[in-house]
mmCIF file of C-alpha atoms in Angstrom:
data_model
loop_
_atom_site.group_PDB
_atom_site.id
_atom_site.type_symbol
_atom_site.label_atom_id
_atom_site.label_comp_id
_atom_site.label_asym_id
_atom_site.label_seq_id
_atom_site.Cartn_x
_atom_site.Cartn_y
_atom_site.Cartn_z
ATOM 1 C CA UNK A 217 35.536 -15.301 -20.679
ATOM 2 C CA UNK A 218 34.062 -14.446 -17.598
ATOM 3 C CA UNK A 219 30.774 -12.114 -17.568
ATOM 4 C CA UNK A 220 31.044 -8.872 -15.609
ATOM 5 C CA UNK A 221 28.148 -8.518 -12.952
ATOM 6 C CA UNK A 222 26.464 -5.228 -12.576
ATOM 7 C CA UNK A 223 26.813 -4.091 -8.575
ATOM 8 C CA UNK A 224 23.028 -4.451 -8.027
ATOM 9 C CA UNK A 225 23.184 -8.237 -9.411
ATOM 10 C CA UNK A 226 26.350 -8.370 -6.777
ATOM 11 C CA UNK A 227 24.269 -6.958 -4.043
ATOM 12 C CA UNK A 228 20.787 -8.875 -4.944
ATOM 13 C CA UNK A 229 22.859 -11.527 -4.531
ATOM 14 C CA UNK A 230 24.897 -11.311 -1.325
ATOM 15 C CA UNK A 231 21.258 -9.848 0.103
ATOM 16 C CA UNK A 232 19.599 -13.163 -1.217
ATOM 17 C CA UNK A 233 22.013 -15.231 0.931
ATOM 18 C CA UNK A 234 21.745 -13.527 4.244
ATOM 19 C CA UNK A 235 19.667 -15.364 7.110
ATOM 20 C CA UNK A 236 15.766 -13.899 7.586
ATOM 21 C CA UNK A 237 17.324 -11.967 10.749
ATOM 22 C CA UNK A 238 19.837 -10.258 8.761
ATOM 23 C CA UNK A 239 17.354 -9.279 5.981
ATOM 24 C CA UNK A 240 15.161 -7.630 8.187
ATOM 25 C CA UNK A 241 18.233 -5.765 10.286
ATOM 26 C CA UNK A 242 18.843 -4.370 6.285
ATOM 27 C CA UNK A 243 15.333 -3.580 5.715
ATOM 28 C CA UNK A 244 15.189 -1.121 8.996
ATOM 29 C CA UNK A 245 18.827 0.356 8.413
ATOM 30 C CA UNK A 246 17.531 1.094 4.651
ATOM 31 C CA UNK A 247 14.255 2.610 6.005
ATOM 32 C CA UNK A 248 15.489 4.662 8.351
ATOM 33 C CA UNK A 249 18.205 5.891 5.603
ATOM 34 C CA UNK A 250 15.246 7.159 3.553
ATOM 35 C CA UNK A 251 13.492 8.284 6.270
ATOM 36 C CA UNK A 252 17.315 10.973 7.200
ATOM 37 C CA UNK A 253 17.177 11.972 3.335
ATOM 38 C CA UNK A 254 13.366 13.014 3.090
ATOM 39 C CA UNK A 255 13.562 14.967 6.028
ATOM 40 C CA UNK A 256 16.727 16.303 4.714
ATOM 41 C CA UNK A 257 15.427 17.297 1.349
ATOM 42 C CA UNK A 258 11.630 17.943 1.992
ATOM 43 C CA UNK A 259 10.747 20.968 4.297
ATOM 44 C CA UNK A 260 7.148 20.891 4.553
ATOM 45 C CA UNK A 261 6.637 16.896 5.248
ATOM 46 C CA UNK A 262 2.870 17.692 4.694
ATOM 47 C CA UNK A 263 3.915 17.196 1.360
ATOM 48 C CA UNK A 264 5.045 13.548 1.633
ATOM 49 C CA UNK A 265 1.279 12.725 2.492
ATOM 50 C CA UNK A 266 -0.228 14.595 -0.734
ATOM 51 C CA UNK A 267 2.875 12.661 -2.886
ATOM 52 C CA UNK A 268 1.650 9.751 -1.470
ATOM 53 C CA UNK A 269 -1.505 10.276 -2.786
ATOM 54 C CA UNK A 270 -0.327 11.135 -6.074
ATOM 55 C CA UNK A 271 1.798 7.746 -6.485
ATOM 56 C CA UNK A 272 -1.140 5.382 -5.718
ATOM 57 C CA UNK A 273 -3.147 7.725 -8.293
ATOM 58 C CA UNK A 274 -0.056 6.803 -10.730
ATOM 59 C CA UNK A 275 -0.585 3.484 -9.670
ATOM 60 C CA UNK A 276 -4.398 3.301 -10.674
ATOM 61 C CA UNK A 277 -3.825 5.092 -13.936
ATOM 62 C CA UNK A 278 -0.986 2.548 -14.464
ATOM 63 C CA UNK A 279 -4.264 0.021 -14.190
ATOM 64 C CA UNK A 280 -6.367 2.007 -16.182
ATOM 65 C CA UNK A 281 -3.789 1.718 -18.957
ATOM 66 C CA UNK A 282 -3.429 -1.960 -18.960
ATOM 67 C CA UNK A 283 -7.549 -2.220 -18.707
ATOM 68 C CA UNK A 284 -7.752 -0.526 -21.709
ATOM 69 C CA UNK A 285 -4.967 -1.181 -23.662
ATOM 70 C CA UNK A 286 -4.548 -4.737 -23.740
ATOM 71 C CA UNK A 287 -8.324 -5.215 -22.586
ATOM 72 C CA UNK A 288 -7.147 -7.815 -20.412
ATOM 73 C CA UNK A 289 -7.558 -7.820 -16.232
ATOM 74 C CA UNK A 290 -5.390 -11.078 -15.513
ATOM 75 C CA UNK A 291 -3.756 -10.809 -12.553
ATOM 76 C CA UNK A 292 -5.073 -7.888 -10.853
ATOM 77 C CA UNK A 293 -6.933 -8.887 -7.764
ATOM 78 C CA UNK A 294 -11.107 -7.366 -7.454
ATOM 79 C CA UNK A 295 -10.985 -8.065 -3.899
ATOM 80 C CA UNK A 296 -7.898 -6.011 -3.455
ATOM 81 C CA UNK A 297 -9.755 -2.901 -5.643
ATOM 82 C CA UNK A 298 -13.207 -3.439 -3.518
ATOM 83 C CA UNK A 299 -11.235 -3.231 -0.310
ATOM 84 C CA UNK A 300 -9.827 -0.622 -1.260
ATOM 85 C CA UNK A 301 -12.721 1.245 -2.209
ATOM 86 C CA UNK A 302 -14.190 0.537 0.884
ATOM 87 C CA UNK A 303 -11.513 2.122 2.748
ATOM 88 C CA UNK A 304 -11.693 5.517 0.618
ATOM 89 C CA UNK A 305 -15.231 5.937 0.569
ATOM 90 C CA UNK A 306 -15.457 5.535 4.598
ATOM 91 C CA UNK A 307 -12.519 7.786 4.483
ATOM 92 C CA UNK A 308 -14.083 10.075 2.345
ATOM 93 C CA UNK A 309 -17.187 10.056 4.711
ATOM 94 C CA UNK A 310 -14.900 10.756 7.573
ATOM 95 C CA UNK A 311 -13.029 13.621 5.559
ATOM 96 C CA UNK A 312 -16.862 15.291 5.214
ATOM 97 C CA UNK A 313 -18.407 15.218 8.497
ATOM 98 C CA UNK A 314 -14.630 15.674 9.907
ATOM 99 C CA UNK A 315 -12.109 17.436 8.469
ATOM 100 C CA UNK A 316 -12.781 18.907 5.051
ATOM 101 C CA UNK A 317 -9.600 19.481 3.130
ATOM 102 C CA UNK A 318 -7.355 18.860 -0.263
ATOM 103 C CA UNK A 319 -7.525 15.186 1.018
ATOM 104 C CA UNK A 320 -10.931 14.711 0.073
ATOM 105 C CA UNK A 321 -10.501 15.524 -3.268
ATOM 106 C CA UNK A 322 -7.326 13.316 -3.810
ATOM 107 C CA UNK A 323 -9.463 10.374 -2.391
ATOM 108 C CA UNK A 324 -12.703 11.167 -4.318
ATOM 109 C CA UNK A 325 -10.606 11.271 -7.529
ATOM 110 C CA UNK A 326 -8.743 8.056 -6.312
ATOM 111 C CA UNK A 327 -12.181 6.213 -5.555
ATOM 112 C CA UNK A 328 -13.917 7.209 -8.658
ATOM 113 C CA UNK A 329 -11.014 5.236 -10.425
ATOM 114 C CA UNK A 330 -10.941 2.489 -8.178
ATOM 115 C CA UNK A 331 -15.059 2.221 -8.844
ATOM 116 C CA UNK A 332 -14.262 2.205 -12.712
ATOM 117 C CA UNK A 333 -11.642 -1.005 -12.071
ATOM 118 C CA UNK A 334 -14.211 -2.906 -10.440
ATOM 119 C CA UNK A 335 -16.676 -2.436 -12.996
ATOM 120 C CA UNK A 336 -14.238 -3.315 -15.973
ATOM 121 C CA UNK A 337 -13.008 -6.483 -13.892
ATOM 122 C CA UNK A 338 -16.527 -7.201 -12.502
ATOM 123 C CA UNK A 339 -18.186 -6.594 -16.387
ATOM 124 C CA UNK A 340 -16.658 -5.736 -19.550
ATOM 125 C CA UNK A 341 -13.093 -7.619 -18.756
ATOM 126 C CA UNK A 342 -14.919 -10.595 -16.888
ATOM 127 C CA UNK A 343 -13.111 -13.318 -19.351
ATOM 128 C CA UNK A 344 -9.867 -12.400 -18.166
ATOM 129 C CA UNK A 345 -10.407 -12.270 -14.594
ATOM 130 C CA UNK A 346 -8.408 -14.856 -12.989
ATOM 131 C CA UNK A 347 -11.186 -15.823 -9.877
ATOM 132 C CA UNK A 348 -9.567 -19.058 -9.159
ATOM 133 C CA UNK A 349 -6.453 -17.302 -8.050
ATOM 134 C CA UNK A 350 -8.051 -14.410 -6.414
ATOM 135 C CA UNK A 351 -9.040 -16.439 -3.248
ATOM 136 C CA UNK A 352 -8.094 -14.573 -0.478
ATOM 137 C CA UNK A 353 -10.821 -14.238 1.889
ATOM 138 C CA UNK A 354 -12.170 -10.413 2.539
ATOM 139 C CA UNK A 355 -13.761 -10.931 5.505
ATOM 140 C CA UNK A 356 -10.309 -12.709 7.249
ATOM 141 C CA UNK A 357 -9.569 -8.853 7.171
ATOM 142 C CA UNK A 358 -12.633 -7.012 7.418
ATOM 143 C CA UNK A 359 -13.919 -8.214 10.526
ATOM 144 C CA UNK A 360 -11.029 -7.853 12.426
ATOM 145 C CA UNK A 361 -10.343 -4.386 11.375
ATOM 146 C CA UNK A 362 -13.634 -3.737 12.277
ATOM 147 C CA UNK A 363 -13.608 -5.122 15.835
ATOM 148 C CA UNK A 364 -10.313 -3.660 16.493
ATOM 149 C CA UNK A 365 -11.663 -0.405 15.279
ATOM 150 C CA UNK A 366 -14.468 -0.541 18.127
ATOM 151 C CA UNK A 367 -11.901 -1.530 20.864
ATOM 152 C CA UNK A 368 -9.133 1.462 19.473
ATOM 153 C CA UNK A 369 -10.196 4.000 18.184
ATOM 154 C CA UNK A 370 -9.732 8.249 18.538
ATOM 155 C CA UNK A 371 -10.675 9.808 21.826
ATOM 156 C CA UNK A 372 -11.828 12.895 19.979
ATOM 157 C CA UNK A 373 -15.426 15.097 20.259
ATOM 158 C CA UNK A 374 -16.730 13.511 16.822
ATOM 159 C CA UNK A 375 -20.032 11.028 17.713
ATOM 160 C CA UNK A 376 -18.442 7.658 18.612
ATOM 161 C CA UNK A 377 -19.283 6.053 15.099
ATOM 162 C CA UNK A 378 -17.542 8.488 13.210
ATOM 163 C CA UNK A 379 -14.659 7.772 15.405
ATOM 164 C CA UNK A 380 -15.094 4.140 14.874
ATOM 165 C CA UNK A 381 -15.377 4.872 11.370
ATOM 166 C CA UNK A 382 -12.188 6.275 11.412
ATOM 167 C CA UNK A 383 -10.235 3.440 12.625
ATOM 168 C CA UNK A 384 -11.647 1.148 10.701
ATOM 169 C CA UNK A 385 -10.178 2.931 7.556
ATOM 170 C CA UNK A 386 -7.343 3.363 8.892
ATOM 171 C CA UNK A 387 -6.941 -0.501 10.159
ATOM 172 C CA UNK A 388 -7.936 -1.711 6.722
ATOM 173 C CA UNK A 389 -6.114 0.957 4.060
ATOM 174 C CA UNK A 390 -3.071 -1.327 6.505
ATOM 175 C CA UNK A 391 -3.971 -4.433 4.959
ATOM 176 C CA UNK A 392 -5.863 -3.788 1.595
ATOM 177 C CA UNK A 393 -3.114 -5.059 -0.539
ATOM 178 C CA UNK A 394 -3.182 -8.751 0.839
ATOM 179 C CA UNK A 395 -5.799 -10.297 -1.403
ATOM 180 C CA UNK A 396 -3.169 -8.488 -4.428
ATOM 181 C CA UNK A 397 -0.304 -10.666 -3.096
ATOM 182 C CA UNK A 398 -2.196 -13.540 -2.516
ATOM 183 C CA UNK A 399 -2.847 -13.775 -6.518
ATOM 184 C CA UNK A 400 0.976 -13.024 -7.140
ATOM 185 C CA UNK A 401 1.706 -15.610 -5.107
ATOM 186 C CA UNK A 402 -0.883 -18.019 -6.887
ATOM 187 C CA UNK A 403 0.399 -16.978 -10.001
ATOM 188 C CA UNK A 404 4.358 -16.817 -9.409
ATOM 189 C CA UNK A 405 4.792 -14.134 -12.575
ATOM 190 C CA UNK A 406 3.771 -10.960 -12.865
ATOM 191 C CA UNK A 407 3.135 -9.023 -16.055
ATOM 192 C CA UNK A 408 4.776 -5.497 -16.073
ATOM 193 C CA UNK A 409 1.759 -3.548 -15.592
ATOM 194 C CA UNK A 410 0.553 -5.173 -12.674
ATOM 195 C CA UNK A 411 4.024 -5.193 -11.165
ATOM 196 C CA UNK A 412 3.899 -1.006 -11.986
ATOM 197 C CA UNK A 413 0.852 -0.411 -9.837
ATOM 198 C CA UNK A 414 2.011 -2.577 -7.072
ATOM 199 C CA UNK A 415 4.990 -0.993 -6.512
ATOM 200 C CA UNK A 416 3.194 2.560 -6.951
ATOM 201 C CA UNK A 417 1.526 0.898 -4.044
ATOM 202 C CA UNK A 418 4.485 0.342 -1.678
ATOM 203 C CA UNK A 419 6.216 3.519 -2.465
ATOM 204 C CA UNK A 420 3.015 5.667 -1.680
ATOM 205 C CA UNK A 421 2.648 3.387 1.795
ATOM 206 C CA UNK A 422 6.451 4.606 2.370
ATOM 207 C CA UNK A 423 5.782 7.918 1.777
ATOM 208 C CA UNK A 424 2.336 8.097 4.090
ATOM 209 C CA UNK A 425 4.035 6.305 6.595
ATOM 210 C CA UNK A 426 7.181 8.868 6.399
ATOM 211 C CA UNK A 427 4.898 11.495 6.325
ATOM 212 C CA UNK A 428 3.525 10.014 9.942
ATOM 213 C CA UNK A 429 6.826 9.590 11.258
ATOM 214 C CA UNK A 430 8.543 12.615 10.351
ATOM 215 C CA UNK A 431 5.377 14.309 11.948
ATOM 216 C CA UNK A 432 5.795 12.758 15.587
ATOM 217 C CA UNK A 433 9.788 13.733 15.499
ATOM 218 C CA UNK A 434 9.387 17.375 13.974
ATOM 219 C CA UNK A 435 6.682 17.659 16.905
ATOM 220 C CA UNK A 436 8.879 16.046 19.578
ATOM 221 C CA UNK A 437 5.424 13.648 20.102
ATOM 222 C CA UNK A 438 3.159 16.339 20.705
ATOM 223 C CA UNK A 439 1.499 15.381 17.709
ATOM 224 C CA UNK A 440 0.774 11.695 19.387
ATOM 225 C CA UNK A 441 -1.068 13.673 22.193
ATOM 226 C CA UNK A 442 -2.877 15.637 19.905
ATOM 227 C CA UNK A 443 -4.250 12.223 18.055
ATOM 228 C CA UNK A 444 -5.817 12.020 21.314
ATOM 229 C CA UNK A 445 -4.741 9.154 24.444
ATOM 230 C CA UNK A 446 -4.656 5.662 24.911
ATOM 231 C CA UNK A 447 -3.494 3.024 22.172
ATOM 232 C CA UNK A 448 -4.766 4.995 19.078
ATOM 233 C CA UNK A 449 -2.069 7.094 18.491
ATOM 234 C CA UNK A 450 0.590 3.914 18.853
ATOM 235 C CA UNK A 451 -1.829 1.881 15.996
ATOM 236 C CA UNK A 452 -1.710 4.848 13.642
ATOM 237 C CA UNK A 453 2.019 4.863 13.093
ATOM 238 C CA UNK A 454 1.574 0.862 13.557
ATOM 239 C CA UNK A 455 -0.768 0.524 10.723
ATOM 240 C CA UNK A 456 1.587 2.540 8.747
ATOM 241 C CA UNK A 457 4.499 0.820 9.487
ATOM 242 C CA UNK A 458 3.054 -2.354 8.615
ATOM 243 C CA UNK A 459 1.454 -1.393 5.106
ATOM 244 C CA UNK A 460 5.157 -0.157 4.413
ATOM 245 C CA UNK A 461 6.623 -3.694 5.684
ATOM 246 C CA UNK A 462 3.452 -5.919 3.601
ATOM 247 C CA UNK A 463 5.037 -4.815 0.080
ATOM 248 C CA UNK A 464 9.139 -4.172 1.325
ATOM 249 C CA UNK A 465 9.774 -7.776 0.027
ATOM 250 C CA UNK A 466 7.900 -7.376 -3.195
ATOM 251 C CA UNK A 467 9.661 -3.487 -3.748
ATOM 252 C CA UNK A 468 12.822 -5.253 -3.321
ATOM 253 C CA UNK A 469 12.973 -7.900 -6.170
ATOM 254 C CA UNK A 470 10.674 -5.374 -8.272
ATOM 255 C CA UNK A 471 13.684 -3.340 -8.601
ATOM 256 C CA UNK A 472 16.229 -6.178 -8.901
ATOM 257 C CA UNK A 473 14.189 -7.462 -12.401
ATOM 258 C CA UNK A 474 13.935 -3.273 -13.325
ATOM 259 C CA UNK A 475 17.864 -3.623 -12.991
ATOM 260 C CA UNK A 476 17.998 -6.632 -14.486
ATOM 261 C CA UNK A 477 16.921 -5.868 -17.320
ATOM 262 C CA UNK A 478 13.492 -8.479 -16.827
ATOM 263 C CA UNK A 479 10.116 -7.213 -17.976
ATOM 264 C CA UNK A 480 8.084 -9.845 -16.208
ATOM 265 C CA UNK A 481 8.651 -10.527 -13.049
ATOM 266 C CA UNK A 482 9.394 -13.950 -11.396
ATOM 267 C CA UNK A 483 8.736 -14.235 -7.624
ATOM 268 C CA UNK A 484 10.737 -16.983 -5.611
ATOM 269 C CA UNK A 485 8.346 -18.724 -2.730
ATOM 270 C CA UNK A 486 7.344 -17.256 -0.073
ATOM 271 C CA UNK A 487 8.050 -13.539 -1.030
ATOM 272 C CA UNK A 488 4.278 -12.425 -0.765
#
């Protein structure tokens, strides 16, 4: 007798066989679908950037969970956690001296969590941590985010380091997540709570970088002019856009094994 396939196991599949062009063709028609319904359904698109905020917070307490729960930190990534604590406290530094607002206090509360995963991975859950996997190197990203930061960087009043300052957050929140898919690639399989916060991750880059987006059309790109001249305002919504693009791939068969009915997940090659 022959099995009835679910449409998403129909659709996974037909996806699955189209050519890399074709995939990424799909991956722009379904963003830009998303991108129609949210401005659709949400009037004040300031609020995409505070829900964004609120997702990767999901995402850490999703972490948090597993940490203490099943006192285990396999195959979470410390690199991933200390870049991204770099990026929210230099963030946070830039929100004082700035532009003081409810920002701040999303990313002070998101950093103080991020600190606490570092110390559980670094100390109390060192056993578990999987180093040997965890070998993406920090500074393949940190240097050039900081040199690019010198070269582009806001053309506002602030004192020229702030500005750099700026940038350089900006630039690195972009690629953060690497080291993260470097161990999922390492390790092929990805245990359920892991798999939560990473896709927390990509849907909270979707939402910041819809939140961007939405912006420049609402403001018919007055709001790139007001970012100030030059490249800066064109790497913004770049940096965005390519945080959203990092994890698409991983979002994608995340939902296929939540559909299929899979608790871990299995990643083919070359996904991450």
């Amino acid at each position: 007798m022959r099995t009835t396939r679910r449409p998403i196991q129909v659709v996974s599949t037909w996806v699955r066989r189209q050519p890399p062009k074709v995939k990424a063709f799909l991956s722009v028609i379904t963003g830009m679908a998303a991108l129609v319904l949210l401005r659709a359904i949400v009037h004040d698109h300031d609020n995409l950037f505070v829900a964004a905020e609120a997702v990767h917070s999901i995402g850490i307490s999703v972490l948090i969970y597993k940490l203490m729960k099943e006192k285990t930190c396999a195959g979470l990534s410390l690199k991933s956690q200390e870049l991204t604590a770099m990026f929210l406290a230099v963030r946070l530094y830039c929100s004082f001296v700035m532009e003081y607002d409810i920002h701040t206090l999303l990313d002070l509360a998101t950093l103080a969590t991020t600190l606490w995963v570092i110390y559980m991975i670094r100390f109390k859950l060192k056993s578990s941590y999987m180093e040997d996997k965890d070998n993406f190197l920090i500074y393949y990203v940190v240097i050039p985010c900081a040199a690019l930061a010198l070269l582009i960087h806001p053309s506002t009043s602030h004192l020229f380091v702030n500005r750099v300052f700026w940038a350089f957050c900006v630039y690195l929140e972009a690629v953060s997540v690497l080291p993260q898919l470097r161990v999922m690639q390492n390790t092929k399989i990805v245990e359920p709570f892991t798999a939560h916060y990473v896709f927390a991750l990509g849907v909270a880059r979707f939402l910041s970088c819809a939140h961007w987006v939405l912006q420049v059309l609402d403001s018919r790109g007055h709001l790139l002019v007001a970012l100030g001249h030059g490249l800066w305002p064109s790497m913004v919504l770049i940096s965005e856009i390519v945080q959203t693009f990092i994890l698409a791939d991983f979002c994608y068969y995340y939902v296929k094994s939540v559909f299929g009915g899979q608790l871990v997940m299995r990643l083919p090659s070359g996904v991450v």
